[in-house]
Amino acid sequence: MAAPMALRRGLFSLTRILGGIAHSVPRALGACSANKTCNIIRSRLPLASSTYFHTATVFSSQPSSITVTKEPDALFQRVSLLVKGHDKSVLDSYELFATMAAKELGIAISKVCELPKDTERFTLLKSVHIFKNHRVQYEMRTHYRFIELSHLTGSTAQVYLEYVQRNLPEGVAMEVTKTAMEKVPDHILKPMWEEDPIDNKLSQG
Amino acid sequence: MAASLSSTASARLLSSLRSGSLSRGLHVTAARCKNRAARVRVGKGDRPLTYEEALPPHHIAHRKGWLSQHTGNLRGEEGTAERTVEDVFVRRFIFGTFHGCLANELVIKRRGNVLVVCALMLQKLQPQKFYFLIGYSETMLSHLYKCPVKLEVQTLQDKAVYKYL
């Protein structure tokens, strides 16, 4: 189990480096309302000096202990992530982050696609009392991103998923589906008629 | 509603006119029920507005962002009402604790278990008082909601004005 151990140690140092960058990207997007016009306006206005109050960090994570087991590692044929969010640009940047992380770790990415958005609309009465003819319509849009990784080991999948989930931006949800591969049981490896040909001939005759 | 009364009054006047010599077809609909949600009506031009206040709600996701970011409103996710109620309480709490110091609306984000409240404040109080109030609100909210609450505060001299209406 030397290879997974080395992989995990390397990955945790990678986590600390990339965590800072990944934190800043979604946070900046969230603060600037994910729109280019906001940035332009802020640069035009003569903003007076601003000060930041330094408060304690909540997101400091301790690296989990490395476990060595003699059991064979689980193999996954496919690990698919479905990421949902309200803001398409946040999902774009998250997709870039996840694909970059997978490439750095050497994980094969088989599919990255954008599923069509879902819109939930409802119509309510505009007024508190009567006025049935005047209504208000609201809608909630959910955008999706689908990332599929293929042929992973269990420990790689665990590390990658933990890294990617710790850096999920706010307002974004993720669903993970893993397809595991199991060894074919011995008793169905070969067909029965190949094993005992004499018995078959006797039964036919 | 004043708008509705005036519309019915005008409807009566117009119907009486119609029954007289004029034979014009007049279609009377109460087109005065305009949307008033989260919009500031145009005035004399002396009222300063921030970017957030100036844009109406149909510009959300086009020119505006979201003030409260959580997964409750996504398709297939639960907890919408609970998050909304928590948000309303947090906004009122912070508004009351930092009375008169808030420059803009709060931005509330949820990352995992952590509740991050981002606030823009005016430099009205001493920094020591600010630190105390930040610590106080963080502890109180984390005890109330049983989750780590982090308050990220940025201060400005004055409110960032985008428009005068």
Coordinates of C-alpha atoms in Angstrom, one line a residue:
Chain A
M1 CA 0.0 0.0 0.0
A2 CA 2.9 2.4 -0.5
A3 CA 1.5 3.9 -3.6
P4 CA -1.8 5.2 -2.1
M5 CA 0.1 6.5 1.0
A6 CA 2.5 8.6 -1.2
L7 CA -0.5 9.7 -3.3
R8 CA -2.4 10.9 -0.2
R9 CA 0.5 12.8 1.3
G10 CA 1.1 14.5 -2.0
L11 CA -2.5 15.3 -2.3
F12 CA -2.8 16.9 1.1
S13 CA 0.0 19.3 0.3
L14 CA -1.8 20.0 -3.0
T15 CA -5.0 20.7 -1.0
R16 CA -3.3 23.4 1.1
I17 CA -1.9 25.1 -2.0
L18 CA -5.0 24.9 -4.2
G19 CA -7.5 25.5 -1.4
G20 CA -6.5 29.1 -1.1
I21 CA -6.9 29.8 -4.8
A22 CA -10.1 27.9 -5.0
H23 CA -11.5 29.7 -2.0
S24 CA -10.8 33.1 -3.5
V25 CA -12.4 32.4 -6.9
P26 CA -15.9 31.5 -5.8
R27 CA -15.8 34.0 -3.0
A28 CA -14.9 36.8 -5.3
L29 CA -17.6 35.8 -7.7
G30 CA -20.1 35.8 -4.9
A31 CA -19.1 39.2 -3.6
C32 CA -19.0 40.9 -7.0
S33 CA -22.5 39.5 -7.8
A34 CA -21.0 37.5 -10.6
N35 CA -21.4 40.3 -13.1
K36 CA -18.9 42.3 -15.1
T37 CA -20.9 45.5 -14.9
C38 CA -20.5 45.6 -11.1
N39 CA -16.7 45.6 -11.4
I40 CA -16.8 48.4 -14.0
I41 CA -19.1 50.6 -11.8
R42 CA -17.0 50.0 -8.7
S43 CA -13.8 51.1 -10.5
R44 CA -15.5 54.3 -11.7
L45 CA -16.9 55.4 -8.3
P46 CA -14.4 57.2 -6.1
L47 CA -14.6 54.8 -3.2
A48 CA -13.0 56.1 0.0
S49 CA -10.5 54.0 1.9
S50 CA -12.0 50.8 3.1
T51 CA -10.7 48.7 6.0
Y52 CA -11.2 45.0 6.6
F53 CA -11.7 43.5 10.0
H54 CA -9.7 40.5 10.6
T55 CA -11.7 37.7 12.2
A56 CA -10.6 34.2 13.0
T57 CA -10.5 31.6 10.2
V58 CA -13.2 29.0 10.3
F59 CA -12.0 26.9 7.4
S60 CA -8.7 25.6 8.6
S61 CA -8.8 21.9 8.1
Q62 CA -6.6 19.3 9.7
P63 CA -5.3 16.6 7.4
S64 CA -6.9 13.3 8.2
S65 CA -4.7 10.4 9.3
I66 CA -3.3 8.0 6.7
T67 CA -4.7 4.5 7.1
V68 CA -3.0 1.4 5.6
T69 CA -5.2 -1.6 5.1
K70 CA -4.6 -5.0 3.5
E71 CA -8.0 -5.2 1.7
P72 CA -7.9 -4.6 -2.0
D73 CA -8.9 -1.2 -3.1
A74 CA -12.4 -0.7 -4.6
L75 CA -12.5 0.0 -8.3
F76 CA -14.9 2.4 -9.8
Q77 CA -15.8 2.2 -13.5
R78 CA -17.5 5.6 -13.4
V79 CA -17.8 8.4 -10.9
S80 CA -20.2 11.1 -12.1
L81 CA -20.8 14.4 -10.5
L82 CA -23.9 16.4 -11.2
V83 CA -23.5 20.0 -10.0
K84 CA -26.6 22.2 -9.7
G85 CA -26.7 26.0 -9.2
H86 CA -28.6 29.2 -9.9
D87 CA -25.7 31.0 -11.5
K88 CA -24.2 29.7 -14.7
S89 CA -20.9 31.6 -14.3
V90 CA -20.3 30.0 -10.9
L91 CA -20.8 26.6 -12.4
D92 CA -18.4 27.5 -15.3
S93 CA -15.7 28.3 -12.9
Y94 CA -16.4 25.3 -10.7
E95 CA -16.2 23.1 -13.8
L96 CA -12.8 24.6 -14.7
F97 CA -11.6 23.9 -11.1
A98 CA -12.8 20.3 -11.0
T99 CA -11.4 19.4 -14.4
M100 CA -8.1 21.1 -13.6
A101 CA -7.9 19.1 -10.3
A102 CA -8.7 15.9 -12.1
K103 CA -6.0 16.5 -14.7
E104 CA -3.4 17.3 -12.0
L105 CA -4.3 14.1 -10.2
G106 CA -4.1 12.1 -13.5
I107 CA -7.8 11.1 -13.5
A108 CA -9.4 10.3 -16.8
I109 CA -12.3 12.6 -17.6
S110 CA -14.7 11.0 -20.0
K111 CA -17.5 13.6 -20.3
V112 CA -18.1 17.2 -19.3
C113 CA -21.4 18.5 -20.5
E114 CA -24.1 21.0 -19.7
L115 CA -27.6 19.6 -19.1
P116 CA -30.5 21.9 -20.1
K117 CA -31.7 24.2 -17.3
D118 CA -34.9 23.6 -15.3
T119 CA -37.2 26.4 -14.6
E120 CA -39.8 26.3 -11.9
R121 CA -42.5 28.9 -12.4
F122 CA -45.5 29.9 -10.3
T123 CA -48.1 32.5 -10.5
L124 CA -49.4 34.3 -7.4
L125 CA -52.0 37.0 -6.7
K126 CA -50.4 40.4 -6.6
S127 CA -52.7 41.8 -4.0
V128 CA -53.3 40.6 -0.4
H129 CA -57.1 40.8 -0.9
I130 CA -59.2 40.3 -4.1
F131 CA -58.0 41.6 -7.5
K132 CA -57.9 38.2 -9.1
N133 CA -57.0 39.6 -12.5
H134 CA -53.6 41.0 -11.3
R135 CA -51.0 38.4 -10.7
V136 CA -47.3 38.1 -10.2
Q137 CA -45.1 35.4 -11.8
Y138 CA -41.9 34.1 -10.2
E139 CA -39.4 31.6 -11.6
M140 CA -36.4 29.8 -10.2
R141 CA -33.8 28.5 -12.6
T142 CA -31.6 25.6 -11.9
H143 CA -28.5 25.2 -14.1
Y144 CA -26.6 21.9 -14.3
R145 CA -23.1 20.6 -15.1
F146 CA -22.2 17.0 -15.5
I147 CA -18.7 15.7 -15.0
E148 CA -17.9 12.1 -15.5
L149 CA -14.6 10.5 -14.5
S150 CA -13.7 6.9 -15.5
H151 CA -11.6 4.1 -14.1
L152 CA -10.7 5.3 -10.6
T153 CA -9.5 3.5 -7.5
G154 CA -11.4 3.9 -4.3
S155 CA -8.7 5.9 -2.5
T156 CA -8.3 8.3 -5.5
A157 CA -12.1 8.8 -5.7
Q158 CA -12.2 9.4 -2.0
V159 CA -9.5 12.0 -2.1
Y160 CA -10.7 13.7 -5.2
L161 CA -14.3 13.9 -4.0
E162 CA -13.3 15.2 -0.6
Y163 CA -11.1 17.9 -2.2
V164 CA -13.8 18.9 -4.7
Q165 CA -16.6 18.9 -2.1
R166 CA -14.7 21.0 0.4
N167 CA -14.3 23.7 -2.2
L168 CA -17.9 23.7 -3.3
P169 CA -19.1 27.3 -3.7
E170 CA -22.1 28.5 -1.7
G171 CA -25.4 28.1 -3.4
V172 CA -24.2 25.1 -5.4
A173 CA -25.3 21.5 -4.8
M174 CA -23.6 18.3 -6.0
E175 CA -24.8 14.8 -6.5
V176 CA -22.3 12.0 -6.9
T177 CA -23.0 8.6 -8.5
K178 CA -20.4 5.9 -8.3
T179 CA -20.4 2.8 -10.4
A180 CA -18.3 0.1 -8.8
M181 CA -16.7 -2.8 -10.6
E182 CA -16.6 -6.2 -9.0
K183 CA -14.7 -9.4 -9.9
V184 CA -16.9 -11.9 -11.7
P185 CA -17.5 -14.9 -9.4
D186 CA -15.5 -18.0 -10.2
H187 CA -18.4 -20.4 -10.7
I188 CA -19.8 -18.5 -13.7
L189 CA -16.5 -17.7 -15.4
K190 CA -16.7 -20.7 -17.7
P191 CA -19.9 -22.1 -19.2
M192 CA -21.1 -25.4 -17.8
W193 CA -21.1 -27.3 -21.1
E194 CA -17.3 -26.8 -21.4
E195 CA -16.5 -28.3 -18.0
D196 CA -18.3 -31.7 -18.2
P197 CA -18.7 -32.6 -21.9
I198 CA -19.1 -36.4 -21.2
D199 CA -22.2 -35.9 -19.0
N200 CA -24.0 -33.9 -21.7
K201 CA -23.4 -36.6 -24.3
L202 CA -24.8 -39.2 -22.0
S203 CA -27.9 -37.2 -21.2
Q204 CA -28.6 -36.6 -25.0
G205 CA -28.1 -40.3 -25.9
Chain B
M1 CA -56.5 50.5 -2.6
A2 CA -56.6 54.0 -3.9
A3 CA -55.6 52.9 -7.4
S4 CA -58.6 50.6 -7.7
L5 CA -61.1 53.1 -6.4
S6 CA -60.0 55.7 -8.9
S7 CA -60.2 53.2 -11.7
T8 CA -63.8 52.2 -10.8
A9 CA -64.7 55.9 -10.6
S10 CA -63.2 56.5 -14.0
A11 CA -65.1 53.4 -15.3
R12 CA -68.4 54.8 -14.1
L13 CA -67.7 58.2 -15.7
L14 CA -66.7 56.7 -19.0
S15 CA -69.7 54.4 -19.1
S16 CA -72.0 57.3 -18.5
L17 CA -70.3 59.2 -21.4
R18 CA -70.7 56.1 -23.6
S19 CA -74.4 55.9 -23.0
G20 CA -74.7 59.5 -24.2
S21 CA -73.9 60.9 -27.6
L22 CA -70.4 59.5 -28.0
S23 CA -70.3 56.0 -29.4
R24 CA -66.6 55.3 -29.0
G25 CA -65.6 51.9 -27.8
L26 CA -63.5 52.4 -24.7
H27 CA -61.7 49.6 -23.1
V28 CA -61.3 50.4 -19.4
T29 CA -58.8 48.2 -17.6
A30 CA -57.1 49.0 -14.4
A31 CA -53.7 49.4 -15.9
R32 CA -52.5 51.4 -12.9
C33 CA -51.7 48.3 -10.8
K34 CA -47.9 48.7 -11.4
N35 CA -45.3 46.6 -9.7
R36 CA -43.9 48.2 -6.6
A37 CA -41.8 45.4 -5.2
A38 CA -38.2 46.4 -4.3
R39 CA -38.3 49.4 -6.6
V40 CA -37.5 53.0 -5.7
R41 CA -39.8 55.5 -7.5
V42 CA -38.2 58.4 -9.4
G43 CA -38.2 61.6 -7.4
K44 CA -36.5 65.0 -7.3
G45 CA -33.0 63.7 -7.8
D46 CA -31.7 64.3 -4.3
R47 CA -32.1 60.8 -2.9
P48 CA -28.8 58.8 -3.1
L49 CA -29.2 55.1 -3.9
T50 CA -26.7 52.2 -3.8
Y51 CA -26.4 49.8 -6.8
E52 CA -28.4 47.2 -4.9
E53 CA -31.3 49.6 -4.2
A54 CA -31.3 51.2 -7.6
L55 CA -31.9 48.1 -9.7
P56 CA -35.4 46.5 -9.7
P57 CA -35.8 42.7 -9.0
H58 CA -36.2 41.6 -12.6
H59 CA -32.5 42.4 -13.1
I60 CA -31.5 39.7 -10.7
A61 CA -29.1 37.2 -12.5
H62 CA -28.7 39.8 -15.3
R63 CA -27.3 42.9 -13.6
K64 CA -27.7 42.0 -10.0
G65 CA -26.5 39.1 -7.9
W66 CA -28.0 37.2 -5.1
L67 CA -28.0 38.5 -1.5
S68 CA -28.6 35.1 0.0
Q69 CA -26.9 32.1 -1.4
H70 CA -28.0 28.6 -0.4
T71 CA -29.1 25.4 -2.0
G72 CA -32.6 25.4 -0.7
N73 CA -34.1 26.8 -3.9
L74 CA -32.6 24.4 -6.3
R75 CA -34.6 21.6 -7.9
G76 CA -34.6 18.5 -5.7
E77 CA -33.2 20.2 -2.7
E78 CA -34.9 20.7 0.7
G79 CA -34.9 23.3 3.4
T80 CA -36.1 26.4 1.5
A81 CA -38.4 27.8 4.2
E82 CA -35.9 27.2 7.0
R83 CA -33.1 29.0 5.2
T84 CA -35.4 31.9 4.4
V85 CA -36.5 32.3 8.0
E86 CA -32.9 32.1 9.2
D87 CA -31.9 34.8 6.7
V88 CA -34.6 37.2 7.7
F89 CA -33.7 36.7 11.4
V90 CA -30.0 37.2 10.7
R91 CA -30.7 40.4 8.7
R92 CA -32.8 41.9 11.4
F93 CA -30.3 40.9 14.1
I94 CA -27.3 42.5 12.4
F95 CA -29.3 45.6 11.5
G96 CA -30.2 46.0 15.1
T97 CA -26.7 45.2 16.5
F98 CA -24.9 47.6 14.1
H99 CA -27.6 50.3 14.2
G100 CA -27.0 53.0 11.6
C101 CA -23.7 51.5 10.5
L102 CA -24.8 49.3 7.6
A103 CA -23.9 50.7 4.2
N104 CA -25.6 48.1 2.1
E105 CA -27.7 44.9 2.4
L106 CA -26.1 41.9 3.9
V107 CA -24.8 39.0 1.8
I108 CA -25.5 35.7 3.5
K109 CA -23.7 32.6 2.2
R110 CA -23.8 29.0 3.4
R111 CA -20.9 26.7 2.8
G112 CA -21.5 23.3 4.2
N113 CA -22.4 24.0 7.9
V114 CA -20.9 27.4 8.1
L115 CA -23.0 30.6 7.8
V116 CA -20.9 33.4 6.4
V117 CA -22.4 36.9 6.7
C118 CA -20.7 39.6 4.6
A119 CA -21.4 43.1 5.6
L120 CA -20.4 46.6 4.4
M121 CA -20.3 49.0 7.3
L122 CA -19.7 52.7 7.7
Q123 CA -16.9 53.9 9.9
K124 CA -19.2 55.3 12.6
L125 CA -17.9 53.4 15.6
Q126 CA -14.4 52.9 17.2
P127 CA -12.6 49.8 15.8
Q128 CA -12.6 48.3 19.3
K129 CA -16.4 48.6 19.5
F130 CA -16.7 47.0 16.1
Y131 CA -14.6 44.1 17.1
F132 CA -16.7 43.6 20.2
L133 CA -20.0 43.7 18.2
I134 CA -18.6 41.4 15.6
G135 CA -17.6 38.8 18.3
Y136 CA -20.9 39.3 20.1
S137 CA -23.0 38.7 17.0
E138 CA -20.9 35.7 15.9
T139 CA -21.2 34.0 19.3
M140 CA -24.9 34.8 19.7
L141 CA -25.8 33.5 16.2
S142 CA -23.7 30.4 16.4
H143 CA -25.4 29.5 19.7
L144 CA -28.8 30.2 18.3
Y145 CA -28.3 28.2 15.1
K146 CA -25.9 25.6 16.4
C147 CA -23.5 26.1 13.5
P148 CA -20.3 28.2 13.0
V149 CA -21.2 31.7 12.0
K150 CA -18.6 34.0 10.5
L151 CA -19.0 37.7 10.0
E152 CA -16.9 39.3 7.3
V153 CA -16.9 43.0 7.6
Q154 CA -15.6 45.7 5.3
T155 CA -15.9 49.4 6.3
L156 CA -16.3 52.5 4.2
Q157 CA -16.2 56.2 4.9
D158 CA -19.6 56.8 3.2
K159 CA -22.2 54.8 1.3
A160 CA -21.2 53.9 -2.3
V161 CA -23.7 55.9 -4.3
Y162 CA -24.7 54.6 -7.7
K163 CA -27.5 56.9 -8.7
Y164 CA -29.6 59.8 -7.4
L165 CA -33.4 59.4 -7.9

